[in-house]
Structures are given as structure tokens and as C-alpha cells.
Short mmCIF file of N, CA, C and O in Angstrom, two decimals:
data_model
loop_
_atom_site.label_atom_id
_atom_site.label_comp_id
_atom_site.label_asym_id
_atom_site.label_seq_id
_atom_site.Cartn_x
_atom_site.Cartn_y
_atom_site.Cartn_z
N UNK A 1 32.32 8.33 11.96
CA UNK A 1 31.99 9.66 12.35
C UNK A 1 30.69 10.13 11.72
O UNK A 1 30.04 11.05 12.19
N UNK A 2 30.36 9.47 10.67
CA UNK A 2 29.55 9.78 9.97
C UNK A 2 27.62 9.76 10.45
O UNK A 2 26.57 10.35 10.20
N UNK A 3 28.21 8.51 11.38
CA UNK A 3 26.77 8.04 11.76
C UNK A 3 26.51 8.93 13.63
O UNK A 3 25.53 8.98 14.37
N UNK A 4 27.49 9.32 13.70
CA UNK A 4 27.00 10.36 15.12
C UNK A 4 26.11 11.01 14.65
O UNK A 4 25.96 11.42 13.50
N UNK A 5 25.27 11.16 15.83
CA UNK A 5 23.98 12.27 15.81
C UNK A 5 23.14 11.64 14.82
O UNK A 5 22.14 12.28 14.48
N UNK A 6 23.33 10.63 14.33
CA UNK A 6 21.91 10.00 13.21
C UNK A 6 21.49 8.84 14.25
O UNK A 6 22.11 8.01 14.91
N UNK A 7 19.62 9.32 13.99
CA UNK A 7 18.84 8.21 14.90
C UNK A 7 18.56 7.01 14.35
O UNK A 7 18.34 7.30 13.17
N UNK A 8 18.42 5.66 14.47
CA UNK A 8 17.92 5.27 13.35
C UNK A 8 16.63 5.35 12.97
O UNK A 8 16.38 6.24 13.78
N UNK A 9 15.46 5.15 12.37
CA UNK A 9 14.57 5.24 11.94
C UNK A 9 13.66 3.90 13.02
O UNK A 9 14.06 2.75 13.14
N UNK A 10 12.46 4.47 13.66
CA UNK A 10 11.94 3.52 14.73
C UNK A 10 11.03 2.52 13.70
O UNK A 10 10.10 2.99 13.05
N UNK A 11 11.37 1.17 13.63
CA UNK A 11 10.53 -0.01 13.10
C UNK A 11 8.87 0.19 12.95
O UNK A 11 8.46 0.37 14.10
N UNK A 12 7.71 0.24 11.98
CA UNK A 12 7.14 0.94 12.00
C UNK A 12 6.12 -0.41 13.13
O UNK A 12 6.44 -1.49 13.62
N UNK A 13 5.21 0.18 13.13
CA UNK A 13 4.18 -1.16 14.63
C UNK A 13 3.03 -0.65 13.88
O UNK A 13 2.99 0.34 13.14
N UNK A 14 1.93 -1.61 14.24
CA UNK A 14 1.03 -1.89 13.61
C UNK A 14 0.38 -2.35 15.13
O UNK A 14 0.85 -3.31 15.76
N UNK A 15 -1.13 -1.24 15.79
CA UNK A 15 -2.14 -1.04 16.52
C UNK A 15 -2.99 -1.78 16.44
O UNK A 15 -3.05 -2.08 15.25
N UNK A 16 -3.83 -2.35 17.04
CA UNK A 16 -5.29 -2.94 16.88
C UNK A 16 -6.03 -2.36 17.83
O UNK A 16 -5.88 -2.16 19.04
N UNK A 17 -7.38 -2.00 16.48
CA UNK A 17 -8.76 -0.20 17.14
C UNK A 17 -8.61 -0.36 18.16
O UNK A 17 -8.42 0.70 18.76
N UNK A 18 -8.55 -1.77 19.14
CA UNK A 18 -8.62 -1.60 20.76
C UNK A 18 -7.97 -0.43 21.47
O UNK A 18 -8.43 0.61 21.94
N UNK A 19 -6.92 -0.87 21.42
CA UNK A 19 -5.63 -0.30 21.76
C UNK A 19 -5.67 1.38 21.43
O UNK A 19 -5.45 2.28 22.24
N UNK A 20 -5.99 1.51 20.10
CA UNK A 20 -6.27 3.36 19.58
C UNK A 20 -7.14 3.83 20.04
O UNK A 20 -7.23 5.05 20.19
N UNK A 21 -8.20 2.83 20.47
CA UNK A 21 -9.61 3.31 21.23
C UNK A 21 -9.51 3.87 22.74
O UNK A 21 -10.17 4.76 23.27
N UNK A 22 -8.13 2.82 23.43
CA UNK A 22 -8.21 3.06 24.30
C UNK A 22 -7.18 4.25 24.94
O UNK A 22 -7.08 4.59 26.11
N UNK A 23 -6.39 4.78 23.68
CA UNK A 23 -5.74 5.58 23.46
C UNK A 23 -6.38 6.77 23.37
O UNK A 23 -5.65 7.67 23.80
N UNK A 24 -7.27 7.10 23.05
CA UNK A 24 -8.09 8.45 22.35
C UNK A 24 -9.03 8.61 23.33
O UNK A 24 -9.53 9.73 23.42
N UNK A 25 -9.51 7.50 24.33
CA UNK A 25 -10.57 7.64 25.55
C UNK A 25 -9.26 8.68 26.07
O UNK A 25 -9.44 9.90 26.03
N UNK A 26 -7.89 8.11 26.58
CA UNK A 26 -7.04 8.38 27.41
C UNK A 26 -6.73 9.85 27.09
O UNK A 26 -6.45 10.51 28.08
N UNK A 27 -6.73 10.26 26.38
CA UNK A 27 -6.81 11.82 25.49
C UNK A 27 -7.46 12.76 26.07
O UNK A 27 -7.16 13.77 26.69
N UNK A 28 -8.70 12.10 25.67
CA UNK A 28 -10.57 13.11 25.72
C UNK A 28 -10.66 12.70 27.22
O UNK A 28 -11.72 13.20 27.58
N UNK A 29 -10.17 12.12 28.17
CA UNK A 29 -10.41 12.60 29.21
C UNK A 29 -9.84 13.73 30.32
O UNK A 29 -10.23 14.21 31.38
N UNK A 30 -8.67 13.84 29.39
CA UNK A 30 -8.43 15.83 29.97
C UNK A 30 -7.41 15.42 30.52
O UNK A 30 -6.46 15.94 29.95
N UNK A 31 -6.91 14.47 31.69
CA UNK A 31 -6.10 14.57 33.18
C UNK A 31 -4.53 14.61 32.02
O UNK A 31 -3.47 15.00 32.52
N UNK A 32 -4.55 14.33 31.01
CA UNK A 32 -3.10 13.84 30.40
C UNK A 32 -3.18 14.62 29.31
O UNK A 32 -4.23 14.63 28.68
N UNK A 33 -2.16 15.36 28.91
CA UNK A 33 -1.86 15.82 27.47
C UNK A 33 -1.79 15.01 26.47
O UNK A 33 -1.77 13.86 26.90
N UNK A 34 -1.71 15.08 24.86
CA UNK A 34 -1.46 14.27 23.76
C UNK A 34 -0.60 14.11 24.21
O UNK A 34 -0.59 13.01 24.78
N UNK A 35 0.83 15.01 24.34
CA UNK A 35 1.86 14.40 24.66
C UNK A 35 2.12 13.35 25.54
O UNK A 35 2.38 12.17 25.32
N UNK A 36 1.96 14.09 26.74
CA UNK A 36 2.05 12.83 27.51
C UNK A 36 1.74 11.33 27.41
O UNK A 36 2.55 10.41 27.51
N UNK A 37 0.54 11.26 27.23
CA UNK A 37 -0.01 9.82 26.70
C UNK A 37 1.07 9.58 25.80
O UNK A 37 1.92 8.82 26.25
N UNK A 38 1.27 10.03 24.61
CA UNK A 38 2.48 9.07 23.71
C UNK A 38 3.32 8.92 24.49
O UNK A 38 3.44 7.74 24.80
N UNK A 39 4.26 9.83 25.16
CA UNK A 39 5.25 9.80 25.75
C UNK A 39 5.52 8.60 27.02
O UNK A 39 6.55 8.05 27.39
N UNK A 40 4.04 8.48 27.51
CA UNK A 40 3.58 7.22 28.38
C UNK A 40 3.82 5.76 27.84
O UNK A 40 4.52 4.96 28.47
N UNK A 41 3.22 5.46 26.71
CA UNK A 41 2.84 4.55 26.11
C UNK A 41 3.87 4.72 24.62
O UNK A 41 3.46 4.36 23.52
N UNK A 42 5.04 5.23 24.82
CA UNK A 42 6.25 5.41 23.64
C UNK A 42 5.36 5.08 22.53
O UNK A 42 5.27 4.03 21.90
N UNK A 43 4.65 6.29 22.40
CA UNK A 43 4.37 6.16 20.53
C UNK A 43 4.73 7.38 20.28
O UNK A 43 5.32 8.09 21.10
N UNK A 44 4.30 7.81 18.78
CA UNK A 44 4.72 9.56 18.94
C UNK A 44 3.35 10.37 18.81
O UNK A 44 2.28 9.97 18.35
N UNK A 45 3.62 11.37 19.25
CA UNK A 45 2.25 12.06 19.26
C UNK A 45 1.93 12.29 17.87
O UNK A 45 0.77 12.08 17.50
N UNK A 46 2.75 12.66 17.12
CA UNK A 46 1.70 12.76 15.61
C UNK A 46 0.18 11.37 15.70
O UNK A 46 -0.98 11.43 15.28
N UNK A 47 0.79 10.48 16.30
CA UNK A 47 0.28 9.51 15.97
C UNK A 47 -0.77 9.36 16.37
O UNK A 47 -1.63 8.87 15.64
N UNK A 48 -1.05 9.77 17.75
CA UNK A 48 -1.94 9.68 18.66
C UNK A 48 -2.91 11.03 18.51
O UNK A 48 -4.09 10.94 18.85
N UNK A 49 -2.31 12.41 17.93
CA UNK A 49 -3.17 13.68 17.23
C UNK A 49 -3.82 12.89 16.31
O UNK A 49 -5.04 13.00 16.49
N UNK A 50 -3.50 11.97 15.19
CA UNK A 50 -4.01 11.33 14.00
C UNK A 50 -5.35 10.51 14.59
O UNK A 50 -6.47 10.62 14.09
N UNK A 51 -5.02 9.66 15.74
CA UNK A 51 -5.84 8.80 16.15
C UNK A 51 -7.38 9.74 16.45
O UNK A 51 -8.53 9.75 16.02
N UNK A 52 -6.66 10.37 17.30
CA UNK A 52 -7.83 11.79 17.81
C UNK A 52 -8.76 12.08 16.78
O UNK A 52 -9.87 11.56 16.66
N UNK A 53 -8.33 12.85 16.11
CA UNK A 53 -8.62 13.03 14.57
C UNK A 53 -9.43 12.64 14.07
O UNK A 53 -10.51 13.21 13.90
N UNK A 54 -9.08 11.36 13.62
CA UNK A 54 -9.55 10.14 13.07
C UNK A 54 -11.05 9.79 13.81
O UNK A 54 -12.03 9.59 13.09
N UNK A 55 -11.12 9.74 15.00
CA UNK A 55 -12.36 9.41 15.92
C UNK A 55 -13.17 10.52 16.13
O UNK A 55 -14.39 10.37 16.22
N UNK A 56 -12.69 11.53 16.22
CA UNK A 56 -13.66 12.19 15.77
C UNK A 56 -14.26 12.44 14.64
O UNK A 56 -15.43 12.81 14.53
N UNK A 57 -13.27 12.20 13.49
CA UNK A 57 -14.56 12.35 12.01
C UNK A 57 -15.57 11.23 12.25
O UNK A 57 -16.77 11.45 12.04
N UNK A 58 -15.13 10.04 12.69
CA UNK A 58 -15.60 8.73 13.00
C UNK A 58 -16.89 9.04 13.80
O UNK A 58 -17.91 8.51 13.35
N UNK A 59 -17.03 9.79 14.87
CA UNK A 59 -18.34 10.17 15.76
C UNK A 59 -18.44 11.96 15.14
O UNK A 59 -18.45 12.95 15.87
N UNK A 60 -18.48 11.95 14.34
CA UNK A 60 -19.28 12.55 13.58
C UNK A 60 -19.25 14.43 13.74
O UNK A 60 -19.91 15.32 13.20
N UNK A 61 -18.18 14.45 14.70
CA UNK A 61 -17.72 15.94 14.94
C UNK A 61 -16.44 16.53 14.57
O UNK A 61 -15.55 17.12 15.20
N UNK A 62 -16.64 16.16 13.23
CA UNK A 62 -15.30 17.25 12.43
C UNK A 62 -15.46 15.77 10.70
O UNK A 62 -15.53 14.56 10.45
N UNK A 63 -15.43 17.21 10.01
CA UNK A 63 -15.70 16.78 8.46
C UNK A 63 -14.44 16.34 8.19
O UNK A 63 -13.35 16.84 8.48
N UNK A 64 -14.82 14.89 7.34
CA UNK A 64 -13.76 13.98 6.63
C UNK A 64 -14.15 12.77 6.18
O UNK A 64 -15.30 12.40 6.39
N UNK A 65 -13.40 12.09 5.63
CA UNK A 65 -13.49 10.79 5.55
C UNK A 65 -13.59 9.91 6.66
O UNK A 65 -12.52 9.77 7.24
N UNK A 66 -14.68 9.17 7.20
CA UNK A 66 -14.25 8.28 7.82
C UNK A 66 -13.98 7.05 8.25
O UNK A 66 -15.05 6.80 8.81
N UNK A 67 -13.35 6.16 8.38
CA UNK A 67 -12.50 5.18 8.75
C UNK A 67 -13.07 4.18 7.78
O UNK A 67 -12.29 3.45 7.18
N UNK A 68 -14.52 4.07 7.55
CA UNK A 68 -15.58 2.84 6.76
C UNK A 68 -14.72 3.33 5.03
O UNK A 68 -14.02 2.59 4.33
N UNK A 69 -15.03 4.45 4.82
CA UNK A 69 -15.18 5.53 3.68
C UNK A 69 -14.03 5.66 3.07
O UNK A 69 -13.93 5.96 1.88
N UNK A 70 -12.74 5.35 4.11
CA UNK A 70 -11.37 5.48 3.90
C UNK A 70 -10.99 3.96 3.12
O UNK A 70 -10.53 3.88 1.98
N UNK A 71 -11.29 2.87 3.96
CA UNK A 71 -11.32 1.32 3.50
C UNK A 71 -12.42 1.36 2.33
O UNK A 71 -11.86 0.78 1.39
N UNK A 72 -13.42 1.67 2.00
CA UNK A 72 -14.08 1.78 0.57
C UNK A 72 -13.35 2.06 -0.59
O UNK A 72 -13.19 1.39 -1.60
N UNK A 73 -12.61 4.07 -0.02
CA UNK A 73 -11.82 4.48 -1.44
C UNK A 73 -11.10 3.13 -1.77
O UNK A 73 -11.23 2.32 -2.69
N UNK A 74 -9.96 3.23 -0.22
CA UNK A 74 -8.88 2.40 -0.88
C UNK A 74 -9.16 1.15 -2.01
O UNK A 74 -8.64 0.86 -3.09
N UNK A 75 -10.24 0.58 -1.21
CA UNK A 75 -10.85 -1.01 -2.37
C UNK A 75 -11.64 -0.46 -3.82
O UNK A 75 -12.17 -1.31 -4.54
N UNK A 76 -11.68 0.57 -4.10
CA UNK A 76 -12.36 1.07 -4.91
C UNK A 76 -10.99 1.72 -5.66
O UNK A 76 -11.07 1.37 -6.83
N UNK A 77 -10.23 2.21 -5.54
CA UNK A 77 -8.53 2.52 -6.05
C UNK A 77 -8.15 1.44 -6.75
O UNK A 77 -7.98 1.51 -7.97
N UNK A 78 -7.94 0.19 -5.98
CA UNK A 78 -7.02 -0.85 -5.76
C UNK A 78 -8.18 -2.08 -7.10
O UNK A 78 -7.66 -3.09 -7.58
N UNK A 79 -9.40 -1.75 -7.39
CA UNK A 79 -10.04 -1.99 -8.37
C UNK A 79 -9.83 -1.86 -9.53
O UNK A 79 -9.55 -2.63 -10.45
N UNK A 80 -10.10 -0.10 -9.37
CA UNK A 80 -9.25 0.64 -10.35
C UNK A 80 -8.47 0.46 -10.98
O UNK A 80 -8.67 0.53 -12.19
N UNK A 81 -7.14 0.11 -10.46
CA UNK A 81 -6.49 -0.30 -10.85
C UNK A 81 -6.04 -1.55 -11.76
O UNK A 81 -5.22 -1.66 -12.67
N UNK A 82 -6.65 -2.16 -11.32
CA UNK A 82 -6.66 -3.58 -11.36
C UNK A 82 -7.69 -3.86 -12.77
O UNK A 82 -7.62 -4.76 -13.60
N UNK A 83 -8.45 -2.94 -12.68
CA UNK A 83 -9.71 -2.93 -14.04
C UNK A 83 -8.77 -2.25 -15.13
O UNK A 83 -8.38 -3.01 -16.02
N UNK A 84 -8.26 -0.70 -15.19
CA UNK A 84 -7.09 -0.73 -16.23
C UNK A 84 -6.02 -1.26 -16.57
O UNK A 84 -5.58 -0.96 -17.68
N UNK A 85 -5.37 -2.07 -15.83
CA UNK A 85 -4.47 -2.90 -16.37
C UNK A 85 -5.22 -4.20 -17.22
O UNK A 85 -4.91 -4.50 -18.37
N UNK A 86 -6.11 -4.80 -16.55
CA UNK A 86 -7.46 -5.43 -17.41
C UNK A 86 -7.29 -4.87 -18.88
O UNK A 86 -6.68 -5.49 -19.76
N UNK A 87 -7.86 -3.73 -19.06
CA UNK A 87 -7.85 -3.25 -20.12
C UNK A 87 -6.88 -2.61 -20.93
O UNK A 87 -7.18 -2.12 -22.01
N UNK A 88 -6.06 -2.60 -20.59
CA UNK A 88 -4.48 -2.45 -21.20
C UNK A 88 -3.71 -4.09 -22.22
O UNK A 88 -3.26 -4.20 -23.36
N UNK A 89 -3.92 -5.15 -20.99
CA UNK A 89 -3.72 -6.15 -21.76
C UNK A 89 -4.85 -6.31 -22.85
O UNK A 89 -4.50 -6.42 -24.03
N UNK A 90 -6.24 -6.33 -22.49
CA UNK A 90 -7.01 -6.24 -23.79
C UNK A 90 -6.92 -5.52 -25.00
O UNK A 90 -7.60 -5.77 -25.99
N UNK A 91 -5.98 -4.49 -24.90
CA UNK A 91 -6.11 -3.47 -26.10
C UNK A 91 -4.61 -4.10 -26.37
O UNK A 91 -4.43 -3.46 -27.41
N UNK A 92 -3.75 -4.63 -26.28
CA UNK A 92 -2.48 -5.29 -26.36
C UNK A 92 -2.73 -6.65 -27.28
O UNK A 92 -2.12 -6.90 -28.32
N UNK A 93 -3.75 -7.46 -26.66
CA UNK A 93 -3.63 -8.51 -27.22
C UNK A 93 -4.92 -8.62 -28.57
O UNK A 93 -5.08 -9.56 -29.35
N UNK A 94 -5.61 -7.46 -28.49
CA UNK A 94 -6.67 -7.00 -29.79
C UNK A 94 -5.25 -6.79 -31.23
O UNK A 94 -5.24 -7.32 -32.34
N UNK A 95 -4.20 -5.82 -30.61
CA UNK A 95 -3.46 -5.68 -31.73
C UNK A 95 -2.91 -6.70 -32.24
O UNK A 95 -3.00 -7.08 -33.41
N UNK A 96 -2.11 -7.36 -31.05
CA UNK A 96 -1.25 -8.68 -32.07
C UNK A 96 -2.26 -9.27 -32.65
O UNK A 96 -2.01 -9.36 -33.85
N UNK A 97 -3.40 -9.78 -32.36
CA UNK A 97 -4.22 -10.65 -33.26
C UNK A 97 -4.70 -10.03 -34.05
O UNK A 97 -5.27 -10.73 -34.89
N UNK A 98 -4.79 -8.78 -34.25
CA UNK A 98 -5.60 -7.32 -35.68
C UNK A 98 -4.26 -8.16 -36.60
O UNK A 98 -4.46 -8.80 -37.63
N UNK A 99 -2.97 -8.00 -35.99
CA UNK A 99 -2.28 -7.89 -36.96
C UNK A 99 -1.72 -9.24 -37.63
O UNK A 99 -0.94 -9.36 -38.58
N UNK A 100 -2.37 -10.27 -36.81
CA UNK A 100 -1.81 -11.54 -37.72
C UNK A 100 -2.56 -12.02 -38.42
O UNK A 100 -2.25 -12.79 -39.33
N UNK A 101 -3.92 -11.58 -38.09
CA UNK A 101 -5.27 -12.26 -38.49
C UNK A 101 -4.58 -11.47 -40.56
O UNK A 101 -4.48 -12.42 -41.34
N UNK A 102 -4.39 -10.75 -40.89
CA UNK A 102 -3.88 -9.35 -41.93
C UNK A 102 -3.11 -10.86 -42.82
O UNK A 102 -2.46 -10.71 -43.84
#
């Protein structure tokens, strides 16, 4: 009884630009709503507002990050990261040897 009225959660899918490109032409040409188009092509519209979105910071009419700038942060994060843990084990393995060298 428990599981009536629960959806399950839709498997997440993974696009290639083609496909979003040719999604967001299908948009900006007026004859179809956001909705519709998802509703056409079963995605959800958040998804396809995002895509929108997205292409336009991309051509240069509406302020944001875009798409190049977004893949930079991330590799520039994911560095980050990767450089303080670097330096975490270095300040780790400075002590045990401070303290045996004693």
C-alpha cells in the first residue's frame, strides 16, 4: 500500500550537444512551446528551459557562465582539490619524520 501513488524516479540519460542543439533550434523557432517539445521528445522541460538557457549565455545574449567557462571552473575545482589533499599528506608526512628524526 505503501508504494501507491509513488513514481519511481526516471533513470537519469545523458544528451550529446547534437541532439540539445537540435533541441533549442526546435524551441527558438516559435511553432512549439518548451513544453511541448519535451513533451514530444519525453524529456522534461526543466531540461530543455536549462538547454535554452544555457545557449543563450553560449551566443552571448544573457550573462553567465558559459559552457567553455563552466568545463574550466569545474577542471580548475577538481585541481583544487587534488593540490590540497597534495598538501595535506605533505604536512602529515613532515610531522612523522619532525618527530622521529627527535
Amino acid at each position: 500500500m505503501e508504494s501507491m501513488g509513488k513514481k519511481k524516479p526516471r533513470p537519469r540519460r545523458s544528451f550529446t550537444p547534437e541532439f540539445k542543439a537540435e533541441i533549442v533550434e526546435l524551441c527558438r523557432r516559435g511553432d512549439r512551446s518548451v513544453g511541448q517539445v519535451a513533451k514530444d521528445f519525453d524529456l522534461t522541460e526543466t531540461a530543455v528551459r536549462l538547454w535554452v538557457s544555457q545557449a543563450d549565455t553560449d551566443a552571448g545574449e544573457r550573462d553567465g557562465l558559459t559552457s567553455g567557462e563552466r568545463e574550466e571552473l569545474a577542471a580548475l575545482r577538481r585541481e583544487n582539490r587534488r593540490l590540497r589533499e597534495d598538501v595535506e599528506i605533505l604536512k602529515r608526512a613532515t610531522a612523522f619524520f619532525a618527530k622521529e628524526t627527535r
